XYZ file of C-alpha atoms in Angstrom:
676
model
C 8.749 -3.343 -17.802
C 9.792 -6.860 -18.269
C 9.925 -8.727 -15.008
C 10.642 -12.446 -14.909
C 10.595 -14.840 -12.039
C 13.155 -17.493 -11.618
C 11.734 -20.889 -12.525
C 12.501 -22.486 -9.056
C 10.334 -19.538 -7.445
C 7.307 -19.913 -9.662
C 4.251 -20.580 -7.245
C 6.530 -19.961 -4.253
C 5.165 -18.391 -0.930
C 8.266 -17.071 0.994
C 7.674 -15.861 4.595
C 9.701 -14.907 7.628
C 9.008 -13.394 11.023
C 11.622 -11.862 13.393
C 11.304 -10.521 17.064
C 13.998 -8.971 19.217
C 14.102 -7.329 22.642
C 17.010 -5.883 24.498
C 18.133 -3.404 27.107
C 17.566 0.384 26.938
C 13.985 -0.515 25.714
C 15.202 -1.611 22.594
C 13.138 -3.770 20.332
C 12.657 -4.894 16.746
C 9.697 -6.679 15.089
C 9.661 -7.732 11.339
C 7.448 -9.825 9.121
C 7.639 -10.491 5.257
C 5.344 -12.405 3.022
C 6.188 -12.921 -0.685
C 4.236 -14.809 -3.438
C 5.594 -15.324 -6.771
C 3.985 -16.592 -10.021
C 5.128 -17.083 -13.620
C 5.976 -14.161 -15.935
C 6.957 -11.981 -13.012
C 3.612 -11.753 -11.106
C 4.209 -11.198 -7.426
C 2.847 -9.594 -4.304
C 4.882 -8.566 -1.122
C 3.845 -7.504 2.333
C 6.447 -6.048 4.696
C 5.831 -4.950 8.333
C 8.545 -3.418 10.694
C 8.596 -1.879 14.119
C 12.046 -1.025 15.552
C 14.057 1.492 17.499
C 17.301 -0.322 16.932
C 18.829 2.261 14.829
C 17.407 5.221 16.793
C 20.250 6.138 19.221
C 18.996 9.308 20.830
C 18.444 9.144 24.504
C 14.701 8.877 24.725
C 12.972 5.531 25.074
C 9.627 6.526 23.357
C 11.628 6.789 19.972
C 10.144 4.309 17.494
C 9.842 3.669 13.684
C 6.804 1.880 12.303
C 6.285 0.804 8.682
C 3.896 -1.181 6.566
C 4.292 -1.795 2.834
C 2.474 -3.580 0.190
C 3.815 -4.136 -3.443
C 2.426 -5.998 -6.206
C 3.010 -6.631 -10.084
C 0.708 -8.311 -12.584
C 1.105 -9.288 -16.244
C -2.300 -9.342 -18.028
C -2.048 -11.354 -21.306
C 1.248 -9.919 -22.558
C -0.092 -6.570 -23.775
C -1.081 -5.118 -20.443
C 0.750 -4.919 -17.080
C 0.158 -3.223 -13.934
C 1.859 -2.659 -10.481
C 1.265 -0.726 -7.381
C 2.528 0.000 -3.989
C 1.290 1.600 -0.645
C 3.690 2.388 2.199
C 2.742 3.709 5.556
C 5.061 5.012 8.201
C 4.655 6.342 11.772
C 7.741 7.552 13.527
C 8.490 9.162 16.845
C 11.999 10.740 17.375
C 12.906 12.807 20.387
C 16.228 14.353 20.998
C 18.288 16.492 23.416
C 20.988 18.632 21.749
C 23.571 21.261 22.656
C 24.989 23.771 20.364
C 27.998 26.203 20.741
C 27.896 28.924 18.093
C 30.377 31.677 17.357
C 28.765 34.477 15.248
C 31.102 36.624 13.160
C 30.528 40.464 13.455
C 32.298 43.491 12.441
C 32.942 44.785 15.854
C 33.489 41.881 18.222
C 31.928 38.519 17.847
C 28.954 37.036 19.658
C 29.164 33.537 21.361
C 25.967 31.453 22.191
C 25.034 28.351 23.978
C 21.801 26.412 23.269
C 19.996 23.387 24.754
C 17.179 22.068 22.770
C 14.702 19.301 23.487
C 12.940 18.328 20.244
C 9.950 16.021 19.904
C 8.948 14.892 16.418
C 6.044 12.689 15.418
C 5.443 11.841 11.913
C 2.948 9.947 9.836
C 3.223 9.518 6.158
C 1.164 7.451 3.498
C 2.793 7.022 -0.001
C 1.156 5.122 -2.763
C 1.376 4.698 -6.628
C -0.479 2.769 -9.324
C 0.960 2.102 -12.585
C -0.780 0.573 -15.888
C 1.137 -0.134 -19.048
C -0.157 -1.031 -22.524
C 2.068 -2.296 -25.410
C -0.140 -3.166 -28.379
C 2.835 -3.833 -30.529
C 6.624 -3.694 -30.643
C 6.661 -0.070 -31.786
C 4.149 1.458 -29.380
C 3.765 1.756 -25.679
C 1.712 3.760 -23.210
C 2.037 4.054 -19.523
C -0.202 5.892 -17.001
C 1.036 6.385 -13.323
C -0.935 7.706 -10.490
C 0.442 8.806 -7.183
C -0.827 9.954 -3.708
C 1.117 11.338 -0.696
C -0.299 12.283 2.735
C 2.191 13.578 5.293
C 1.483 14.893 8.841
C 3.979 16.130 11.340
C 3.486 17.146 15.024
C 6.651 18.901 16.311
C 7.315 20.115 19.857
C 10.485 21.990 20.759
C 11.850 23.566 23.896
C 14.952 25.971 23.586
C 17.178 27.685 26.084
C 19.721 29.961 24.563
C 22.254 32.311 26.103
C 24.236 34.864 24.025
C 27.419 36.393 25.306
C 29.794 39.083 24.035
C 32.881 37.402 25.609
C 34.600 34.207 24.516
C 33.804 30.976 26.511
C 35.660 27.855 25.310
C 33.416 24.999 26.567
C 29.840 23.953 25.723
C 29.709 22.451 29.259
C 30.085 25.805 31.054
C 27.763 26.436 33.847
C 25.618 29.351 32.648
C 25.193 30.539 36.340
C 29.061 31.115 36.699
C 29.228 33.508 33.702
C 29.151 37.354 34.859
C 26.279 39.225 33.754
C 28.415 41.884 32.039
C 29.343 39.190 29.507
C 25.606 38.213 28.770
C 23.639 39.838 25.984
C 20.387 37.978 26.453
C 18.879 34.632 27.605
C 15.925 33.322 25.852
C 13.444 30.469 26.649
C 11.676 29.615 23.309
C 8.891 26.951 23.089
C 7.189 26.022 19.847
C 4.144 23.692 18.996
C 3.949 23.096 15.217
C 1.564 20.945 13.264
C 1.701 20.580 9.538
C -0.233 18.512 6.882
C 0.845 18.003 3.346
C -1.126 16.204 0.504
C -0.057 15.509 -3.016
C -1.896 14.059 -5.957
C -0.290 13.376 -9.165
C -0.860 11.504 -12.499
C 1.552 10.911 -15.364
C 1.002 9.621 -18.777
C 3.875 8.587 -21.264
C 3.457 7.626 -24.892
C 6.319 6.119 -26.939
C 6.426 5.461 -30.703
C 9.114 4.049 -33.096
C 8.142 5.782 -36.347
C 10.794 4.098 -38.550
C 14.402 3.096 -38.251
C 15.602 6.726 -37.921
C 12.806 8.431 -36.101
C 11.296 7.896 -32.481
C 8.827 10.044 -30.643
C 7.569 10.168 -27.110
C 5.152 12.557 -25.341
C 4.305 13.004 -21.736
C 1.737 14.938 -19.672
C 1.804 15.358 -15.933
C -0.585 16.976 -13.289
C 0.363 17.531 -9.673
C -1.875 19.088 -6.935
C -0.236 20.064 -3.606
C -2.054 21.150 -0.468
C -0.410 22.086 2.716
C -1.352 23.760 5.975
C 0.965 24.643 8.820
C -0.032 25.685 12.385
C 2.611 27.191 14.819
C 2.013 28.296 18.350
C 5.082 29.880 20.084
C 6.000 31.394 23.185
C 9.254 33.302 24.060
C 10.528 34.873 27.109
C 13.673 37.138 26.621
C 15.985 38.637 29.398
C 18.203 41.566 28.028
C 21.201 42.373 30.030
C 22.896 45.068 28.310
C 20.133 47.746 28.306
C 20.459 50.668 30.859
C 18.238 48.533 33.207
C 17.906 44.885 32.687
C 14.656 44.273 30.840
C 12.244 41.424 30.070
C 10.194 40.855 26.980
C 7.671 38.102 26.514
C 5.747 37.161 23.216
C 2.998 34.603 22.424
C 2.182 34.233 18.778
C -0.008 31.938 16.570
C 0.761 31.514 12.874
C -1.518 29.780 10.364
C -0.126 29.158 7.027
C -2.343 27.290 4.394
C -1.078 26.774 0.799
C -2.236 25.304 -2.541
C -0.047 24.734 -5.586
C -0.990 23.217 -8.891
C 1.431 22.134 -11.552
C 0.963 20.756 -15.242
C 3.645 19.687 -17.590
C 3.321 18.735 -21.235
C 6.257 17.679 -23.441
C 6.992 16.085 -26.851
C 10.269 14.681 -27.981
C 11.551 13.728 -31.391
C 14.769 11.460 -31.624
C 16.532 11.247 -34.942
C 19.390 8.631 -35.534
C 21.316 10.354 -38.347
C 23.888 7.575 -38.296
C 24.458 4.732 -35.856
C 26.937 6.861 -33.868
C 25.128 10.361 -34.391
C 21.771 11.160 -32.635
C 19.883 14.277 -32.564
C 17.006 15.063 -30.235
C 14.377 17.756 -30.455
C 12.171 18.728 -27.585
C 9.443 21.027 -26.505
C 8.024 21.342 -22.916
C 5.181 23.546 -21.588
C 5.009 24.094 -17.689
C 2.300 25.807 -15.831
C 2.545 26.335 -12.139
C 0.088 28.186 -9.705
C 1.042 28.877 -6.186
C -1.105 30.160 -3.326
C 0.534 31.147 -0.021
C -1.023 32.628 2.948
C 0.457 33.784 6.254
C -1.980 34.780 9.055
C -0.473 36.003 12.298
C -2.139 36.366 15.644
C -0.766 38.273 18.654
C -1.818 36.368 21.808
C -0.364 38.723 24.369
C -3.543 40.686 24.642
C -4.859 37.864 26.989
C -2.512 38.962 29.601
C -2.860 35.664 31.302
C 0.181 34.310 33.275
C -1.191 30.905 33.166
C -1.271 30.874 29.340
C -1.015 27.256 28.033
C 1.174 26.929 24.797
C -0.402 23.627 24.251
C -3.867 25.157 23.781
C -4.932 27.775 21.314
C -7.492 30.217 22.985
C -11.022 30.093 21.726
C -11.006 33.601 20.560
C -7.637 33.896 19.154
C -8.706 35.683 16.075
C -9.127 38.871 18.092
C -5.310 39.093 17.943
C -5.112 39.207 14.208
C -2.067 41.314 12.987
C -2.913 42.740 9.618
C 0.520 44.383 9.120
C 2.443 41.027 9.358
C 0.006 38.850 7.530
C 0.261 38.182 3.852
C -1.703 36.609 1.064
C 0.061 35.860 -2.299
C -0.886 34.268 -5.611
C 1.641 33.488 -8.290
C 1.077 31.983 -11.879
C 4.124 31.012 -13.969
C 4.055 29.807 -17.591
C 7.183 28.431 -19.074
C 8.190 27.310 -22.505
C 11.059 25.135 -23.026
C 12.875 24.539 -26.349
C 15.634 22.016 -26.231
C 18.154 20.601 -28.653
C 20.527 17.658 -27.962
C 23.423 16.210 -29.945
C 25.131 12.806 -29.176
C 27.997 11.410 -31.074
C 30.018 8.291 -29.925
C 32.669 6.295 -31.780
C 35.133 3.672 -30.432
C 37.475 6.572 -29.475
C 35.399 9.681 -29.170
C 32.306 10.635 -27.393
C 30.653 14.049 -27.413
C 27.310 15.335 -25.953
C 25.931 18.910 -26.346
C 22.628 20.347 -25.045
C 21.004 23.679 -25.373
C 17.798 24.881 -23.762
C 15.965 28.134 -23.961
C 13.034 28.784 -21.521
C 11.055 32.119 -21.850
C 8.829 32.453 -18.820
C 6.009 34.798 -17.557
C 5.230 34.985 -13.851
C 2.507 37.129 -12.406
C 2.484 37.654 -8.616
C -0.323 39.259 -6.783
C 0.010 39.751 -3.071
C -1.362 41.631 -0.046
C 0.524 42.642 2.956
C -1.380 44.693 5.553
C -2.916 47.600 3.549
C -0.280 47.365 0.686
C -1.394 45.327 -2.507
C 0.801 44.606 -5.402
C 0.266 43.068 -8.823
C 3.430 42.417 -10.908
C 4.135 40.531 -13.992
C 7.757 39.453 -14.705
C 8.926 38.541 -18.059
C 12.349 36.631 -18.086
C 14.097 33.715 -19.574
C 16.444 30.866 -18.438
C 19.213 29.276 -20.489
C 20.939 26.007 -19.899
C 23.885 24.652 -21.876
C 26.122 21.826 -21.465
C 29.102 20.300 -23.522
C 31.148 17.253 -22.717
C 34.009 15.801 -25.070
C 35.690 12.595 -24.091
C 38.415 10.412 -25.627
C 39.390 6.981 -24.705
C 42.554 4.749 -25.896
C 42.721 1.110 -26.893
C 43.773 0.410 -23.465
C 42.180 1.263 -20.075
C 42.666 5.159 -20.693
C 39.884 7.719 -20.755
C 39.754 11.604 -20.542
C 36.621 13.878 -20.629
C 35.945 17.392 -20.285
C 32.473 18.807 -19.060
C 31.052 22.267 -19.074
C 27.451 23.178 -17.583
C 25.943 26.561 -17.413
C 22.429 27.536 -16.322
C 20.414 30.230 -14.858
C 17.744 29.731 -12.017
C 14.809 31.890 -10.811
C 14.556 32.582 -7.085
C 11.713 30.558 -5.405
C 8.446 32.283 -4.523
C 8.864 31.606 -0.863
C 11.781 34.168 -0.603
C 10.385 36.671 -3.004
C 7.409 37.474 -0.772
C 7.957 40.728 1.351
C 6.837 38.889 4.575
C 8.458 39.095 7.992
C 8.666 35.854 9.952
C 8.497 36.790 13.574
C 7.830 33.527 15.279
C 11.031 33.950 16.990
C 11.479 37.644 18.189
C 15.221 37.363 18.281
C 15.580 35.947 14.775
C 13.322 37.651 12.141
C 13.337 36.506 8.412
C 12.240 38.785 5.653
C 11.663 38.111 1.860
C 12.856 40.184 -0.903
C 10.641 40.702 -4.077
C 13.576 42.351 -5.987
C 15.812 39.282 -6.206
C 17.282 38.492 -9.599
C 18.096 35.044 -11.252
C 21.388 33.526 -10.636
C 23.939 32.065 -13.270
C 25.581 28.871 -12.378
C 28.744 27.775 -14.184
C 30.651 24.359 -13.777
C 33.772 23.192 -15.510
C 34.858 19.709 -14.898
C 37.613 17.159 -15.936
C 37.503 13.303 -15.561
C 40.362 10.991 -16.215
C 40.510 7.200 -15.719
C 43.561 4.751 -16.208
C 43.959 1.118 -14.884
C 42.266 1.321 -11.485
C 43.096 5.057 -11.106
C 40.429 7.840 -11.535
C 40.540 11.521 -11.036
C 37.637 13.822 -11.188
C 37.803 17.791 -10.670
C 34.998 20.198 -10.640
C 35.144 24.037 -10.438
C 31.954 25.881 -9.932
C 31.113 29.605 -9.729
C 27.958 31.580 -9.367
C 26.879 35.067 -10.513
C 24.208 36.582 -8.859
C 23.946 33.975 -6.098
C 21.420 34.372 -3.428
C 22.843 34.961 0.086
C 21.732 36.605 3.204
C 22.158 40.199 4.419
C 22.212 40.097 8.225
C 21.353 43.002 10.503
C 22.122 42.775 14.189
C 21.881 44.635 17.390
C 24.977 43.971 19.555
C 23.275 45.126 22.752
C 20.132 43.003 22.276
C 21.287 40.044 20.181
C 18.511 40.707 17.823
C 19.170 39.344 14.175
C 17.226 39.971 11.016
C 17.898 38.202 7.532
C 17.322 39.472 4.149
C 18.053 37.553 1.030
C 20.089 39.447 -1.630
C 22.082 38.799 -4.849
C 25.816 38.653 -4.468
C 28.930 37.665 -6.554
C 31.954 35.862 -5.494
C 30.707 32.441 -4.468
C 32.675 29.598 -5.985
C 33.970 26.129 -5.089
C 36.508 23.536 -6.171
C 36.572 19.795 -5.516
C 38.904 17.115 -6.597
C 38.682 13.325 -6.052
C 41.380 10.700 -6.674
C 40.651 7.078 -6.391
C 42.727 3.911 -6.751
C 41.262 0.291 -6.606
C 43.237 -2.984 -6.812
C 42.035 -6.625 -6.478
C 44.414 -9.599 -6.069
C 42.769 -12.973 -5.244
C 40.976 -12.750 -2.005
C 42.486 -9.245 -1.156
C 41.301 -5.788 -2.345
C 42.651 -2.245 -1.846
C 41.011 0.977 -2.140
C 42.528 4.684 -1.570
C 40.110 7.644 -1.797
C 41.562 11.173 -1.648
C 39.238 14.251 -1.652
C 40.310 18.015 -1.720
C 37.710 20.793 -1.398
C 37.813 24.607 -1.448
C 34.659 26.815 -0.761
C 34.441 30.709 -0.864
C 31.142 31.897 0.351
C 29.933 35.578 1.092
C 27.181 37.232 3.077
C 26.713 40.812 4.254
C 26.460 41.810 7.889
C 25.663 45.158 9.383
C 24.273 46.706 12.547
C 21.222 48.745 13.411
C 23.461 51.746 14.457
C 24.918 52.363 10.856
C 23.989 52.243 7.294
C 25.455 49.583 4.811
C 26.945 46.407 5.655
C 30.393 44.596 5.695
C 31.122 41.600 3.452
C 31.634 38.511 5.503
C 33.786 36.197 3.381
C 34.486 32.598 4.699
C 37.050 30.494 2.745
C 37.014 26.827 3.743
C 39.643 24.203 2.828
C 39.076 20.443 3.436
C 40.995 17.206 2.959
C 39.430 13.665 3.361
C 41.865 10.755 3.021
C 40.507 7.189 3.138
C 42.195 3.888 2.943
C 40.701 0.342 3.027
C 42.108 -3.243 2.567
C 40.025 -6.340 2.775
C 40.649 -10.009 2.873
C 37.556 -12.072 1.755
C 38.115 -15.844 1.933
C 35.359 -18.250 1.626
C 34.641 -18.479 5.407
C 34.163 -14.732 6.001
C 35.890 -11.277 5.594
C 38.123 -8.884 7.425
C 38.341 -5.190 6.473
C 40.849 -2.642 7.908
C 40.026 1.124 7.342
C 41.731 4.278 8.024
C 40.539 7.827 7.536
C 42.016 11.432 8.049
C 39.755 14.428 8.048
C 40.949 18.050 7.979
C 38.943 21.120 7.575
C 40.101 24.853 8.001
C 38.044 28.023 7.634
C 38.978 31.657 7.696
C 36.491 34.561 8.090
C 37.382 38.103 6.845
C 35.441 40.090 9.570
C 37.675 39.275 12.509
C 40.270 37.150 10.699
C 39.238 34.157 12.601
C 40.842 30.749 11.807
C 39.000 27.537 12.742
C 40.244 24.070 12.160
C 39.392 20.514 12.755
C 41.389 17.223 12.565
C 39.768 13.710 12.846
C 41.840 10.463 12.679
C 39.952 7.226 12.528
C 41.078 3.643 12.372
C 38.818 0.601 12.211
C 38.496 -3.092 11.680
C 35.358 -5.074 10.612
C 34.914 -8.761 10.329
C 32.637 -11.696 10.081
C 33.242 -15.475 10.093
C 31.073 -18.534 9.375
C 32.092 -21.212 11.975
C 31.105 -24.744 11.767
C 28.000 -24.998 9.787
C 25.586 -23.054 11.801
C 27.413 -20.495 13.816
C 28.381 -16.986 12.728
C 30.103 -14.042 14.529
C 30.596 -10.519 13.354
C 32.297 -7.527 15.066
C 33.381 -3.865 14.195
C 35.705 -1.663 16.182
C 36.769 1.777 15.424
C 38.812 4.667 17.246
C 38.460 8.234 16.579
C 40.573 11.083 17.762
C 39.888 14.778 17.310
C 41.752 17.976 17.850
C 41.382 21.555 16.668
C 39.945 24.903 17.476
C 37.590 24.995 20.496
C 37.016 21.309 20.747
C 35.605 20.206 24.037
C 37.719 17.529 25.733
C 34.745 15.456 26.342
C 34.401 14.776 22.648
C 38.104 14.528 21.497
C 38.045 10.702 21.419
C 35.608 8.017 20.691
C 35.935 4.082 20.807
C 33.073 2.162 19.181
C 32.820 -1.695 19.458
C 29.840 -3.589 18.507
C 29.700 -7.620 18.555
C 27.058 -10.002 17.264
C 26.514 -13.801 17.086
C 23.963 -15.784 15.073
C 22.984 -19.502 15.622
C 21.278 -21.152 12.649
C 18.697 -23.849 13.830
C 17.140 -26.846 12.414
C 18.437 -28.837 9.431
C 17.339 -26.557 6.903
C 18.598 -23.526 8.723
C 15.103 -21.914 8.668
C 15.483 -20.261 12.133
C 18.131 -17.830 13.469
C 18.790 -16.963 17.105
C 20.966 -13.810 17.301
C 22.560 -11.662 20.050
C 23.899 -8.184 19.288
C 25.953 -5.919 21.673
C 26.114 -2.226 20.538
C 28.542 0.227 21.869
C 30.008 -2.217 24.398
C 32.329 0.601 25.853
C 29.515 3.200 26.044
C 31.306 5.870 24.023
C 29.065 6.670 21.295
C 28.819 10.434 20.342
C 26.925 12.277 17.941
C 29.234 15.279 17.226
C 29.364 17.673 14.223
C 31.251 20.935 13.528
C 30.551 23.304 10.695
C 31.068 26.797 9.428
C 28.759 28.955 7.601
C 29.300 32.520 6.024
C 28.474 34.230 9.330
C 29.273 31.632 12.011
C 31.038 28.467 13.459
C 29.192 25.930 15.525
C 29.357 22.674 17.348
C 26.527 20.386 17.586
C 25.890 17.650 19.885
C 22.938 15.115 20.506
C 22.910 13.067 23.640
C 23.164 9.294 22.710
C 22.125 6.038 24.415
C 25.324 4.524 26.155
C 25.110 0.975 24.558
C 22.633 -1.748 24.615
C 22.018 -5.471 23.946
C 19.502 -7.141 21.807
C 18.350 -10.684 21.458
C 16.284 -11.819 18.617
C 14.720 -14.739 16.964
C 14.023 -15.023 13.153
C 11.989 -17.928 11.347
C 11.665 -18.434 7.729
C 8.936 -20.665 6.514
C 8.430 -21.123 2.773
C 5.855 -23.062 0.760
C 6.763 -24.205 -2.599
C 4.812 -26.380 -5.184
């Protein structure tokens, strides 16, 4: 690391403070202090408190942060740097979801209203020390620490139907009971703690003109604990007699993971344009995961408080659903790299072989298992490129690698927090093979990139459902047939103060899952094919006094599902203009305007158009312009919408989050600098 401070900043003390307040309880506070010395030495302190960018409806939302950074050069051979960053955020939201679930015999349709309250605190820090005794040797030691705490509360009301209803705004009380499968009120109180300690040492050595070596060793310790208290009340409509089902459950999930990695690399320069690299890496990973389930229904207390865990909750321990798992993985990686580059040709090749041993011990109820798995991963890549004397280049890429399933889905554990949606692991999953073939071409401002990817033994979900109750259970399995194709074409042109940009993107995805029902064996393949087009155009005029940008976008997505031969499509059209201008010597204005129109399958008329208009002015004060008085009016027409549509292998859904309908913010910023 060789940081240098510009001569005019040596010994400078640069500071600024800003305060803003507006309608809808909007506020913004910011302070910065920076001190610079010769040879790159510096220290910075940054404080921020703001909800300006948080546009969900609730006034308690706020983002707070505090950061400290420093760098110190000690006599030329030693240097060190460090940083510490603390954040405390509150983000509450109210959302609505419409979902259409693909099933072999008649689809299910659901409406959900969810209130989510999320509080998060995080501390991230790192400290670096570097030593360079001579021009051929260097040593780096890096320490890191992370502490993250999350407190999440959610309340969800959900209604599942066996009959199509085309609007998310439908009054649930007006829907006949014969169309209803179930209604569910689900509440959850979740607290989690995550800690991580790590240190990294890197040694680099230039042996001679042809040989270089480097080695590294890394240690990581992760600890986490998750506590979840949930309550569910379900009304079933399609049983012989309407029935009710209540559930109160507490889940305690601590975990402890350790990783160690050691590697050594030798780099050989055979010729100036021909380089070989030989590498060996050893990786050790130990994972410990526990999941303790406590059924709280035994209290039979109608006044049960979901915000308070009963003192004698341990009486409800459910041994058959609880799990204790330990895993140790030893991986050896042998790698060979080849790089060849001339004025016209460029070639890169890599081959990696990684044999591994994984031992898994687990206890679920009275069942105990002790399994040792021997396997290996292979990774290979090859790229060959050619370029002409003029601005033309062409490259072909291939990447292929295998990947082992993570331990979290290998455990045969049933997650029953939500009694209508149960998740189960699969200890028999196999590794998957990922292959990618790509082509890149560039010529005089025009570039094309196309990538085709297909996966063997991909991990997907087998979904079992009960059409009378709406119960669903997912089980990960290996499957073939998942593939995708993306292609991007870009054109850029600059002429004087004008610039032009066109971006065209085409995508295709084929995704598969298995869907079956409780009343039959086997499952049907649910194949979803998705085709998308994104067109973007931008032209900009940037004179000395400001800038004006015009944009246009067209978005099209279509998906077809094989079970019911459903066809869902969306079209978005968007035009916009953005500009800013410096008027006189101390007055600035900026504004942006956009109009979006949507149409397609099952689009609520309340969300088919959106006009966003923001406007701001800034007045620079005093002769040295050290102060700024600003006014910003966001969403002047009060039409902001957070709207998303998406398709998965088993469903189509719309997602809406209620937004603040516009606000105004006044702010004052003052810069005070002290220079020698």
